[in-house]
Coordinates of C-alpha atoms and ligand atoms in Angstrom, one line a residue:
M82 CA -14.2 -20.8 8.2
C83 CA -17.0 -22.6 10.1
G84 CA -16.1 -24.8 13.1
V85 CA -17.0 -28.4 13.4
F86 CA -16.8 -30.7 16.4
G87 CA -17.9 -34.4 16.8
Y88 CA -17.8 -36.9 19.7
V89 CA -18.2 -40.6 20.2
G90 CA -17.7 -42.0 23.6
P91 CA -18.9 -42.9 27.1
R92 CA -20.6 -39.5 28.0
R93 CA -24.3 -40.0 28.1
E94 CA -25.5 -36.5 27.6
I95 CA -23.2 -35.2 24.9
G96 CA -25.3 -32.2 23.6
P97 CA -24.1 -29.6 26.1
A98 CA -20.5 -30.7 25.8
I99 CA -20.7 -30.3 22.0
L100 CA -22.1 -26.8 22.5
G101 CA -19.2 -26.0 24.9
A102 CA -16.6 -27.2 22.3
L103 CA -18.3 -25.1 19.6
K104 CA -17.8 -22.0 21.7
A105 CA -14.0 -22.6 21.4
L106 CA -14.5 -22.7 17.6
E107 CA -16.7 -19.6 17.3
Y108 CA -13.8 -17.6 16.1
R109 CA -14.1 -19.5 12.8
G110 CA -17.6 -18.1 12.3
Y111 CA -20.6 -17.1 14.4
D112 CA -23.5 -16.5 12.1
S113 CA -25.4 -19.5 13.4
W114 CA -24.8 -22.8 15.1
G115 CA -26.4 -26.3 15.4
V116 CA -26.0 -29.6 17.1
A117 CA -27.3 -33.1 16.1
V118 CA -27.5 -36.4 18.0
P119 CA -29.1 -39.7 17.0
A120 CA -32.5 -40.3 18.7
D121 CA -35.1 -43.0 18.3
G122 CA -34.4 -44.1 14.7
T123 CA -34.0 -40.5 13.5
I124 CA -31.5 -37.6 14.0
A125 CA -32.5 -34.8 16.4
V126 CA -31.2 -31.4 15.5
Q127 CA -31.2 -28.0 17.2
K128 CA -30.2 -25.0 15.2
E129 CA -30.2 -21.3 16.0
T130 CA -29.0 -18.1 14.3
G131 CA -26.5 -15.7 16.0
K132 CA -23.7 -16.3 18.4
I133 CA -24.0 -19.1 21.0
G134 CA -23.8 -16.7 24.0
G135 CA -25.8 -18.2 26.9
A136 CA -27.8 -20.7 24.8
S137 CA -28.3 -24.3 26.0
V138 CA -28.9 -27.5 24.2
N139 CA -32.2 -29.2 24.5
L140 CA -31.7 -32.6 22.8
P141 CA -32.3 -36.2 23.9
P142 CA -29.4 -37.9 25.7
A143 CA -26.8 -39.5 23.4
T144 CA -23.3 -40.8 23.4
R145 CA -22.5 -39.5 20.0
G146 CA -23.1 -36.4 18.0
F147 CA -21.7 -33.3 16.4
G148 CA -22.1 -29.6 16.0
H149 CA -21.2 -26.7 13.7
T150 CA -20.7 -23.0 14.0
R151 CA -21.2 -21.2 10.6
W152 CA -19.7 -18.4 8.6
A153 CA -22.2 -18.1 5.8
T154 CA -21.0 -18.6 2.2
H155 CA -23.9 -20.0 0.3
G156 CA -27.3 -19.0 1.6
G157 CA -28.2 -16.3 4.1
V158 CA -28.0 -16.5 7.9
T159 CA -31.2 -18.5 8.6
V160 CA -32.1 -21.5 10.8
E161 CA -32.7 -23.6 7.7
N162 CA -29.2 -22.8 6.4
A163 CA -27.5 -23.5 9.7
H164 CA -25.8 -26.9 9.9
P165 CA -26.2 -29.9 10.5
H166 CA -28.1 -30.8 7.4
L167 CA -30.1 -33.9 7.0
D168 CA -31.0 -36.2 4.1
C169 CA -34.6 -36.7 3.0
G170 CA -35.4 -39.3 5.6
G171 CA -33.7 -37.6 8.5
R172 CA -31.4 -40.6 9.0
V173 CA -28.1 -39.0 7.9
A174 CA -26.7 -35.8 9.1
I175 CA -23.6 -33.9 7.8
I176 CA -21.6 -30.9 8.9
H177 CA -19.4 -29.1 6.3
N178 CA -16.7 -26.5 6.1
G179 CA -15.6 -25.2 2.7
I180 CA -17.2 -24.4 -0.6
I181 CA -18.6 -27.1 -2.9
E182 CA -17.9 -25.4 -6.2
N183 CA -20.1 -27.8 -8.2
F184 CA -23.1 -27.8 -5.8
R185 CA -25.5 -26.4 -8.5
P186 CA -25.3 -29.3 -10.9
L187 CA -25.2 -31.8 -8.0
R188 CA -28.3 -30.3 -6.5
A189 CA -30.1 -30.2 -9.9
E190 CA -29.2 -33.9 -10.4
L191 CA -30.4 -34.9 -6.9
E192 CA -33.6 -32.9 -7.2
A193 CA -34.3 -34.5 -10.6
R194 CA -34.1 -37.8 -8.7
G195 CA -36.7 -36.6 -6.2
H196 CA -34.6 -35.4 -3.3
Q197 CA -36.2 -32.6 -1.2
F198 CA -33.9 -29.8 -0.1
R199 CA -34.6 -27.7 2.9
S200 CA -31.8 -25.1 2.7
D201 CA -30.1 -22.8 0.2
T202 CA -26.6 -24.0 1.1
D203 CA -24.1 -25.8 -1.0
S204 CA -23.5 -28.2 1.9
E205 CA -26.9 -30.0 1.9
V206 CA -26.0 -31.9 -1.3
V207 CA -23.6 -34.0 0.8
A208 CA -26.4 -35.4 3.0
H209 CA -28.4 -36.4 0.0
L210 CA -25.5 -37.9 -1.9
I211 CA -24.6 -40.1 1.2
E212 CA -28.3 -41.1 1.4
E213 CA -28.2 -42.4 -2.1
F214 CA -25.0 -44.4 -1.5
L215 CA -26.4 -45.9 1.7
D216 CA -29.5 -46.9 -0.2
E217 CA -27.3 -48.7 -2.6
G218 CA -25.9 -50.7 0.3
C219 CA -22.7 -48.9 1.1
T220 CA -21.4 -48.5 4.6
L221 CA -21.2 -45.0 6.0
L222 CA -17.5 -45.0 5.3
H223 CA -17.9 -45.9 1.7
A224 CA -20.9 -43.7 1.2
T225 CA -19.1 -40.6 2.6
R226 CA -16.0 -41.4 0.5
N227 CA -18.1 -41.7 -2.6
A228 CA -20.0 -38.5 -1.9
F229 CA -16.8 -36.6 -1.2
Q230 CA -15.3 -37.8 -4.5
R231 CA -18.2 -36.0 -6.3
L232 CA -17.3 -32.6 -4.7
H233 CA -15.2 -29.9 -6.3
G234 CA -13.3 -27.4 -4.1
L235 CA -11.7 -27.3 -0.7
N236 CA -13.9 -29.1 1.8
A237 CA -14.2 -30.9 5.1
V238 CA -17.2 -33.1 5.9
I239 CA -18.2 -35.1 8.9
A240 CA -21.1 -37.5 8.5
M241 CA -23.3 -39.4 11.0
S242 CA -26.1 -41.9 10.5
V243 CA -28.7 -43.1 12.9
D244 CA -27.1 -46.5 12.7
G245 CA -23.7 -47.5 13.9
D246 CA -21.7 -46.0 16.7
E247 CA -19.5 -44.0 14.4
L248 CA -18.7 -40.7 12.7
I249 CA -16.9 -40.5 9.4
A250 CA -14.7 -37.5 8.4
T251 CA -12.7 -36.5 5.4
K252 CA -11.2 -33.3 4.0
S253 CA -9.2 -31.6 1.3
M254 CA -7.3 -28.5 2.6
S255 CA -9.9 -27.5 5.2
P256 CA -8.4 -28.6 8.5
L257 CA -9.6 -31.5 10.6
V258 CA -7.9 -33.0 13.7
V259 CA -9.0 -36.3 15.4
G260 CA -8.5 -36.8 19.1
I261 CA -8.3 -39.8 21.4
G262 CA -9.3 -39.4 25.0
S263 CA -8.1 -41.5 28.0
D264 CA -11.7 -42.1 28.9
G265 CA -12.6 -44.2 25.9
S266 CA -13.8 -41.3 23.7
A267 CA -12.8 -40.1 20.3
T268 CA -13.4 -36.6 19.0
I269 CA -12.9 -34.6 15.8
A270 CA -12.7 -30.8 15.3
S271 CA -11.5 -28.1 12.9
D272 CA -8.9 -27.1 15.5
A273 CA -7.1 -28.8 18.3
M274 CA -8.2 -26.0 20.6
A275 CA -11.7 -27.5 20.7
L276 CA -10.4 -30.9 21.8
Q277 CA -9.2 -29.6 25.2
G278 CA -10.9 -31.5 28.0
F279 CA -11.7 -34.4 25.6
A280 CA -8.5 -35.6 23.9
S281 CA -4.9 -36.3 25.1
D282 CA -3.5 -37.3 21.7
L283 CA -4.2 -36.0 18.2
H284 CA -4.0 -37.2 14.6
Y285 CA -4.0 -34.4 12.0
L286 CA -6.0 -35.7 9.0
E287 CA -4.2 -35.4 5.7
D288 CA -5.9 -34.3 2.5
D289 CA -6.2 -37.8 1.0
E290 CA -7.4 -39.4 4.2
I291 CA -10.8 -40.5 5.6
A292 CA -11.3 -41.3 9.2
W293 CA -13.6 -43.7 11.0
I294 CA -14.3 -42.5 14.5
G295 CA -15.7 -44.9 17.1
A296 CA -15.8 -44.9 20.9
G297 CA -12.2 -44.6 22.0
E298 CA -10.8 -45.7 18.7
I299 CA -10.1 -44.2 15.3
A300 CA -9.1 -45.8 12.0
V301 CA -7.6 -43.8 9.1
Y302 CA -7.7 -44.9 5.4
E303 CA -6.3 -43.5 2.2
R304 CA -9.5 -42.1 0.8
D305 CA -9.5 -43.3 -2.8
S306 CA -8.4 -46.9 -2.2
L307 CA -9.7 -47.2 1.4
R308 CA -6.4 -48.9 2.3
P309 CA -5.7 -48.5 6.0
R310 CA -3.1 -45.9 7.0
S311 CA -1.2 -45.8 10.2
V312 CA -2.4 -43.3 12.8
S313 CA 0.3 -41.0 13.8
L314 CA -0.6 -39.6 17.2
V315 CA 0.9 -36.5 18.8
P316 CA 0.1 -35.1 22.2
L317 CA -2.4 -32.2 22.5
P318 CA -0.1 -29.2 22.7
L319 CA 0.0 -27.6 26.1
E320 CA -0.2 -24.0 24.9
E321 CA -3.6 -24.8 23.4
R322 CA -5.0 -25.1 26.8
D323 CA -4.7 -21.5 28.1
L324 CA -7.9 -19.8 27.0
S325 CA -8.6 -17.7 30.1
L326 CA -9.2 -14.0 29.8
N327 CA -6.6 -13.4 32.5
G328 CA -8.6 -10.6 34.1
H329 CA -9.3 -8.8 30.9
Q330 CA -12.8 -7.9 29.7
H331 CA -12.0 -9.2 26.1
Y332 CA -9.5 -11.4 24.4
M333 CA -8.5 -8.4 22.3
S334 CA -7.3 -6.4 25.3
K335 CA -5.7 -9.6 26.7
E336 CA -3.8 -10.3 23.5
M337 CA -2.7 -6.6 23.0
A338 CA -1.3 -6.7 26.6
E339 CA 0.5 -10.0 25.9
Q340 CA 2.6 -8.4 23.1
P341 CA 5.6 -7.3 25.2
D342 CA 6.1 -10.8 26.6
V343 CA 5.7 -12.3 23.1
L344 CA 8.3 -9.9 21.7
D345 CA 10.7 -10.5 24.6
R346 CA 10.5 -14.2 24.2
L347 CA 11.2 -13.9 20.5
A348 CA 14.1 -11.6 21.1
T349 CA 15.8 -14.0 23.5
Q350 CA 14.8 -17.4 22.2
S351 CA 14.5 -17.2 18.4
E352 CA 18.1 -16.7 17.3
P353 CA 18.7 -20.2 15.8
M354 CA 15.5 -20.0 13.7
I355 CA 16.2 -16.4 12.6
R356 CA 19.7 -17.4 11.4
E357 CA 18.2 -20.3 9.5
L358 CA 15.6 -18.1 7.9
A359 CA 18.3 -15.5 7.0
R360 CA 20.3 -18.3 5.4
A361 CA 17.3 -19.5 3.3
I362 CA 16.8 -16.0 2.0
E363 CA 20.5 -15.6 1.3
D364 CA 20.6 -18.9 -0.6
S365 CA 17.6 -18.2 -2.7
Y366 CA 17.4 -16.7 -6.2
G367 CA 14.5 -14.4 -5.2
T368 CA 12.5 -14.4 -2.0
F369 CA 8.7 -13.8 -2.0
L370 CA 6.9 -12.6 1.1
T371 CA 3.1 -13.3 1.1
G372 CA 0.2 -13.1 3.5
C373 CA -3.4 -12.0 3.7
G374 CA -5.0 -9.1 5.6
T375 CA -2.9 -8.2 8.6
A376 CA -0.3 -10.8 7.7
S377 CA 0.1 -9.0 4.3
Y378 CA 0.9 -5.8 6.1
A379 CA 3.5 -7.6 8.2
A380 CA 5.0 -9.0 5.0
L381 CA 5.0 -5.5 3.4
T382 CA 6.7 -4.1 6.4
G383 CA 9.3 -6.9 6.0
S384 CA 10.0 -5.7 2.5
Y385 CA 10.8 -2.2 3.8
L386 CA 12.9 -3.6 6.6
F387 CA 15.0 -5.9 4.4
S388 CA 15.6 -3.0 2.1
R389 CA 16.7 -0.4 4.7
I390 CA 18.5 -2.7 7.0
A391 CA 20.1 -5.3 4.8
A392 CA 19.9 -3.6 1.3
W393 CA 18.2 -6.8 0.3
H394 CA 15.4 -7.0 -2.2
V395 CA 12.4 -9.2 -1.5
N396 CA 9.2 -9.4 -3.5
F397 CA 5.9 -8.8 -1.7
V398 CA 2.7 -10.3 -3.1
V399 CA -0.6 -10.2 -1.3
G400 CA -1.8 -13.9 -0.7
S401 CA -4.9 -13.9 -2.8
E402 CA -3.0 -12.4 -5.8
F403 CA 0.0 -14.7 -5.5
K404 CA -1.1 -17.3 -8.1
Y405 CA -1.2 -14.5 -10.7
H406 CA 2.5 -13.9 -10.1
E407 CA 3.6 -17.5 -9.9
H408 CA 5.3 -17.2 -13.3
F409 CA 8.3 -15.6 -11.6
L410 CA 8.9 -18.7 -9.5
R411 CA 11.9 -21.0 -10.0
D412 CA 13.2 -24.0 -8.1
R413 CA 15.6 -21.7 -6.3
S414 CA 12.9 -19.2 -5.3
F415 CA 12.0 -19.0 -1.6
V416 CA 8.4 -18.3 -0.7
L417 CA 7.8 -17.2 2.9
A418 CA 4.2 -17.2 3.9
L419 CA 3.1 -15.3 7.0
S420 CA 0.0 -16.6 8.8
Q421 CA -1.4 -16.7 12.3
S422 CA -3.7 -19.6 11.7
G423 CA -1.7 -21.5 9.1
E424 CA -5.0 -22.3 7.5
T425 CA -5.8 -19.4 5.3
A426 CA -7.0 -20.9 2.0
D427 CA -5.4 -18.2 -0.2
I428 CA -2.1 -18.8 1.4
L429 CA -2.3 -22.5 1.1
E430 CA -3.2 -22.2 -2.5
A431 CA -0.2 -19.8 -3.0
M432 CA 2.1 -22.4 -1.4
R433 CA 0.7 -25.2 -3.6
A434 CA 1.5 -23.1 -6.7
A435 CA 5.0 -22.5 -5.4
R436 CA 5.5 -26.2 -4.6
Q437 CA 4.6 -27.0 -8.2
H438 CA 7.4 -24.8 -9.4
G439 CA 9.8 -26.6 -7.0
S440 CA 10.3 -23.5 -4.9
R441 CA 11.4 -23.8 -1.3
L442 CA 8.5 -23.1 1.1
G443 CA 8.9 -21.1 4.4
A444 CA 6.3 -20.4 7.0
L445 CA 6.1 -17.7 9.6
V446 CA 3.3 -19.2 11.5
N447 CA 1.7 -19.0 14.9
T448 CA -0.3 -22.3 15.0
R449 CA 1.9 -25.3 15.2
N450 CA 0.8 -28.3 13.2
S451 CA -1.5 -26.2 11.1
T452 CA -1.6 -27.1 7.4
L453 CA 0.9 -24.4 6.5
D454 CA 3.3 -25.5 9.2
R455 CA 3.1 -29.1 8.0
M456 CA 3.5 -28.1 4.4
A457 CA 6.6 -25.8 4.8
D458 CA 10.2 -26.9 4.3
L459 CA 11.2 -24.4 7.0
S460 CA 8.8 -23.2 9.7
V461 CA 9.5 -20.4 12.1
H462 CA 7.0 -20.6 14.9
L463 CA 5.9 -17.3 16.4
D464 CA 4.7 -19.1 19.6
A465 CA 2.6 -16.1 20.5
G466 CA 0.0 -18.4 22.1
P467 CA -3.6 -18.8 20.8
E468 CA -5.2 -15.7 19.3
Q469 CA -8.8 -15.9 20.3
C470 CA -10.0 -12.4 19.3
V471 CA -10.9 -12.4 15.6
L472 CA -8.6 -9.5 15.0
S473 CA -4.9 -10.2 14.8
T474 CA -2.8 -8.2 17.2
K475 CA 0.0 -10.2 18.9
A476 CA 0.7 -12.4 15.9
Y477 CA 1.1 -9.2 13.8
T478 CA 3.8 -7.7 16.0
A479 CA 5.4 -11.2 16.4
K480 CA 5.7 -11.5 12.6
V481 CA 7.2 -8.0 12.2
S482 CA 9.7 -8.8 15.1
V483 CA 10.9 -11.9 13.3
L484 CA 11.3 -10.1 10.0
L485 CA 13.1 -7.2 11.7
M486 CA 15.6 -9.6 13.4
T487 CA 16.0 -11.6 10.2
A488 CA 16.9 -8.3 8.3
Y489 CA 19.5 -7.6 10.9
A490 CA 20.8 -11.1 10.7
L491 CA 21.1 -10.8 6.9
A492 CA 23.1 -7.6 7.5
G493 CA 25.4 -9.5 9.9
R494 CA 24.1 -7.5 12.9
A495 CA 21.8 -10.1 14.5
M496 CA 22.4 -8.8 18.1
E497 CA 21.2 -5.3 17.2
G498 CA 18.0 -6.7 15.9
Q499 CA 17.4 -8.6 19.1
L500 CA 18.1 -5.6 21.2
L501 CA 15.7 -3.4 19.2
V502 CA 12.9 -6.0 19.6
S503 CA 13.5 -6.0 23.4
R504 CA 13.5 -2.2 23.4
A505 CA 10.2 -2.2 21.6
A506 CA 8.8 -4.7 24.1
T507 CA 9.7 -2.3 27.0
A508 CA 8.2 0.6 25.1
M509 CA 5.0 -1.3 24.6
R510 CA 4.8 -2.1 28.3
E511 CA 5.0 1.6 29.1
M512 CA 2.2 2.2 26.5
L513 CA -0.1 -0.3 28.2
A514 CA 0.1 1.6 31.5
P515 CA -3.2 3.3 32.7
A516 CA -2.1 6.9 31.8
W517 CA -1.5 5.9 28.2
V518 CA -4.6 3.9 28.0
D519 CA -6.6 6.9 29.3
R520 CA -5.1 9.1 26.5
V521 CA -6.2 6.6 23.8
R522 CA -9.6 6.3 25.3
A523 CA -10.0 10.1 25.3
T524 CA -8.9 10.1 21.6
A525 CA -11.5 7.5 20.9
E526 CA -14.1 9.7 22.6
A527 CA -13.1 12.7 20.4
I528 CA -13.8 10.7 17.2
R529 CA -16.5 8.2 18.3
D530 CA -19.1 9.6 15.9
A531 CA -16.9 9.8 12.9
N532 CA -18.0 8.1 9.7
H533 CA -14.7 8.2 7.9
L534 CA -11.1 8.3 9.1
F535 CA -7.8 8.4 7.2
V536 CA -4.4 7.1 8.3
I537 CA -1.2 8.1 6.6
G538 CA 2.4 7.1 6.9
R539 CA 5.5 7.1 4.7
G540 CA 8.3 4.6 4.2
L541 CA 8.4 2.1 7.0
S542 CA 5.2 3.7 8.5
Y543 CA 3.2 3.2 5.3
P544 CA 2.4 -0.5 5.9
T545 CA 1.7 0.4 9.5
A546 CA -0.9 3.0 8.3
L547 CA -2.6 0.2 6.2
E548 CA -2.7 -2.1 9.2
A549 CA -3.9 0.7 11.5
A550 CA -6.8 1.5 9.2
L551 CA -7.7 -2.2 8.9
K552 CA -7.6 -2.6 12.7
I553 CA -9.8 0.4 13.3
K554 CA -12.4 -0.3 10.6
E555 CA -12.9 -4.0 11.3
V556 CA -13.6 -3.6 15.0
S557 CA -15.3 -0.2 15.2
Y558 CA -17.0 -0.1 11.8
V559 CA -15.7 3.4 11.2
H560 CA -14.7 3.5 7.6
A561 CA -10.9 3.9 7.8
E562 CA -8.4 4.0 5.0
G563 CA -4.7 3.9 5.1
F564 CA -2.5 5.7 2.5
A565 CA 1.0 6.4 1.7
G566 CA 1.5 10.0 2.9
G567 CA 2.6 11.3 -0.5
E568 CA -0.5 9.9 -2.3
L569 CA -3.1 12.1 -0.6
K570 CA -2.6 15.0 -2.9
H571 CA -3.2 12.7 -5.9
G572 CA -6.9 12.4 -5.1
V573 CA -7.7 11.2 -1.6
I574 CA -7.6 14.8 -0.2
A575 CA -10.9 15.4 -1.9
L576 CA -12.5 13.4 0.9
I577 CA -11.2 15.6 3.7
T578 CA -13.9 17.9 5.2
E579 CA -14.3 19.8 8.4
G580 CA -13.5 17.5 11.4
T581 CA -12.5 14.4 9.4
P582 CA -10.2 12.5 11.7
C583 CA -6.7 11.9 10.2
V584 CA -4.2 9.7 11.9
V585 CA -0.6 10.6 11.0
Y586 CA 2.4 8.5 11.7
A587 CA 5.3 10.9 12.2
P588 CA 8.3 9.0 13.6
N589 CA 11.7 10.5 13.9
D590 CA 13.1 9.2 10.7
E591 CA 13.6 10.4 7.1
T592 CA 9.9 10.6 6.5
R593 CA 9.3 13.2 9.2
A594 CA 9.5 16.5 7.3
D595 CA 7.4 15.3 4.4
I596 CA 4.7 13.6 6.5
I597 CA 4.3 16.8 8.6
S598 CA 3.9 18.8 5.4
G599 CA 1.2 16.3 4.3
A600 CA -0.5 16.7 7.8
M601 CA -0.6 20.5 7.2
E602 CA -2.3 20.0 3.9
L603 CA -4.9 17.9 5.6
R604 CA -5.4 20.4 8.4
S605 CA -5.8 23.3 6.0
R606 CA -8.8 21.4 4.6
G607 CA -10.4 20.9 8.1
G608 CA -8.8 17.6 9.1
F609 CA -8.9 16.7 12.8
M610 CA -5.2 15.8 13.2
I611 CA -4.1 12.9 15.5
G612 CA -0.3 12.4 15.5
I613 CA 1.6 9.3 16.5
G614 CA 5.3 9.5 17.0
S615 CA 8.0 10.5 19.5
E616 CA 8.0 14.2 18.9
N617 CA 4.9 16.5 18.9
D618 CA 4.2 19.1 16.3
P619 CA 1.8 22.1 16.4
V620 CA -0.1 20.6 13.4
F621 CA -1.6 17.9 15.7
D622 CA -4.9 18.4 17.6
I623 CA -4.1 15.3 19.6
F624 CA -0.7 13.7 20.0
L625 CA 0.0 10.1 21.1
E626 CA 3.6 10.0 22.1
T627 CA 5.4 6.7 21.4
P628 CA 9.0 6.0 22.5
D629 CA 11.6 6.3 19.8
V630 CA 12.8 2.7 19.0
G631 CA 14.4 3.4 15.5
D632 CA 13.8 0.6 13.0
A633 CA 11.5 -1.2 15.5
S634 CA 9.0 1.7 15.2
P635 CA 6.4 -0.5 13.3
L636 CA 6.1 -2.5 16.5
V637 CA 5.3 0.4 18.9
Q638 CA 3.3 2.2 16.2
A639 CA 0.9 -0.8 15.8
L640 CA -0.2 -0.6 19.4
P641 CA -2.0 2.8 19.4
A642 CA -4.1 1.8 16.4
Q643 CA -5.0 -1.5 18.1
M644 CA -6.0 0.4 21.3
L645 CA -7.9 3.1 19.4
G646 CA -9.9 0.5 17.5
Y647 CA -10.6 -1.4 20.7
H648 CA -11.9 1.7 22.6
L649 CA -13.9 2.9 19.6
A650 CA -15.6 -0.4 19.4
L651 CA -16.5 -0.3 23.1
L652 CA -17.7 3.3 22.9
R653 CA -19.9 2.4 19.9
G654 CA -21.3 -0.7 21.6
Y655 CA -19.6 -3.4 19.6
D656 CA -18.1 -6.8 20.6
P657 CA -14.4 -6.4 19.8
D658 CA -13.7 -10.1 19.9
K659 CA -16.3 -11.0 17.2
P660 CA -16.9 -8.3 14.7
R661 CA -19.8 -8.8 12.3
N662 CA -19.2 -10.8 9.1
L663 CA -15.7 -11.9 10.1
A664 CA -14.1 -15.2 11.0
K665 CA -10.7 -15.8 12.4
S666 CA -9.6 -18.5 10.1
V667 CA -10.4 -17.8 6.5
T668 CA -10.4 -21.3 5.0
V669 CA -12.4 -20.4 1.9
K670 CA -11.1 -18.6 -1.3
Ligands
LIG1306 C1 -7.2 -8.8 10.7 C2 -7.1 -10.2 10.6 C3 -7.0 -10.8 9.2 C4 -6.0 -11.9 9.1 C5 -6.0 -12.6 7.8 C6 -4.9 -13.7 7.6 O1 -7.2 -8.4 12.0 O2 -7.0 -11.0 11.5 O3 -6.8 -9.8 8.2 O4 -4.7 -11.4 9.4 O5 -7.3 -13.2 7.6 O6 -5.0 -14.6 8.6 P1 -3.8 -15.6 9.0 O7 -2.8 -14.8 9.6 O8 -4.4 -16.6 9.9 O9 -3.4 -16.2 7.7

């Protein structure tokens, strides 16, 4: 969480360019932002709360500087707590991503030595630590290294002083990528996406590295010894460049609409990786699927698919709980982590635990060169293109498609899996047509004032119900909960009152009769029934008909919930791309 960007180079008025780059990083947090540049023996800082929107930078001209967009962890959303943070004398500035677990003792120690703090953040200690090391005569490189060594936790820090034409950056798990431009500039950011228009080649900083960034040149050192390391440059990936809305009002609707193409591409081009993934599962003594949030629901869907299609048992553990299950891991275990960003801290921690047990690591990941991608022994790339909306849509259906095809490959019926994914893509294209969209919008109108909403599904539709509820609540702020259809009568039904919207997944599979009975029980208690499936039933007040695509039903069933959430958000006046309190890349535990 939090986005950082820094620049050293020939541009004379760098403030506005830094702000532009921060916009590309706002998906990592948008509580507040700030920019700093050196000016007249001190560091000039501009900080504001809220999203960047149409803001402009009003700072002195400079050829070097950095900026930060924040997702608050320690300290409320205030101008004082926004980054960059300065040392006592205003001669050192830092930006930080992560959580400094030992900031309290560090702060107490620094305050006892007379340092004046201006914020409630954990981050500010870094500026004061660097100040002390500079006062002892260290270079900025040494001072930043020494300060970083005092921090506990997963952190990324970029430091700048009024002196020297340089930035210093280092990290542990939180991502940082350094860029070299053809115009004599060098840049650094949390994500390669922010380096578009600046860099042509990238170096992904490793956890034990520290980088010196000067105009058009970078040097990388092993952090503890400060021994020089070779810089391994890779070209800025082309797909990072397309960030247009492509005629859509929001990234969420653009990314929902891209799903059929993503699925078609996976169906036609992913066979070799699917076979390799199926082999890794077959060769293992136990496969674990893990992910967080939406990715966890894709993983849970996978466990149902492997069971019904290939009669193959896989374990599912939600990412943030994985470390409490690591006792089951062996050197022949295979741990497959699902992640859009490849930077989710809980997932990286799970993978580190699995690595310690000698297990084989797999990744189903959208962002190439992300930490997870680089860590895995076997990476399957979703190649769904950048997801800019904070909500995950196309990466979810891409993950489910890969798992569906892998289950079919395990069952020795790979071609069937590919055909099903193509059929789902065609079905989703039909569902994105105006008549279908109008129907979803009308459904959203009917429930726009609801405070609570329940989603139920059984079997393969159970994880879809969980994902549907997450999608609806995070974007529209309607409290939505997903349940296994059979569980309602065990307590949840107490919450159903006259008019409570209940979304029911009723596909044509073995769950149909039971889920319709459950729907009737809800209706008898006043539930306003919204059915999703390929065959209507009188129990439903509204029915959203989806094409019947058999085992690929989780793909087509995901779309109505995405669309419903989107239209509810618009009707209720919320920004679907940046819901409150969220960030796209959850790099803190
Ligand atoms: C929900 C959503 C989150 C992410 C979760 C994991 O729409 O986007 O629940 O799915 O934070 O993120 P990744 O997939 O990047 O590991």
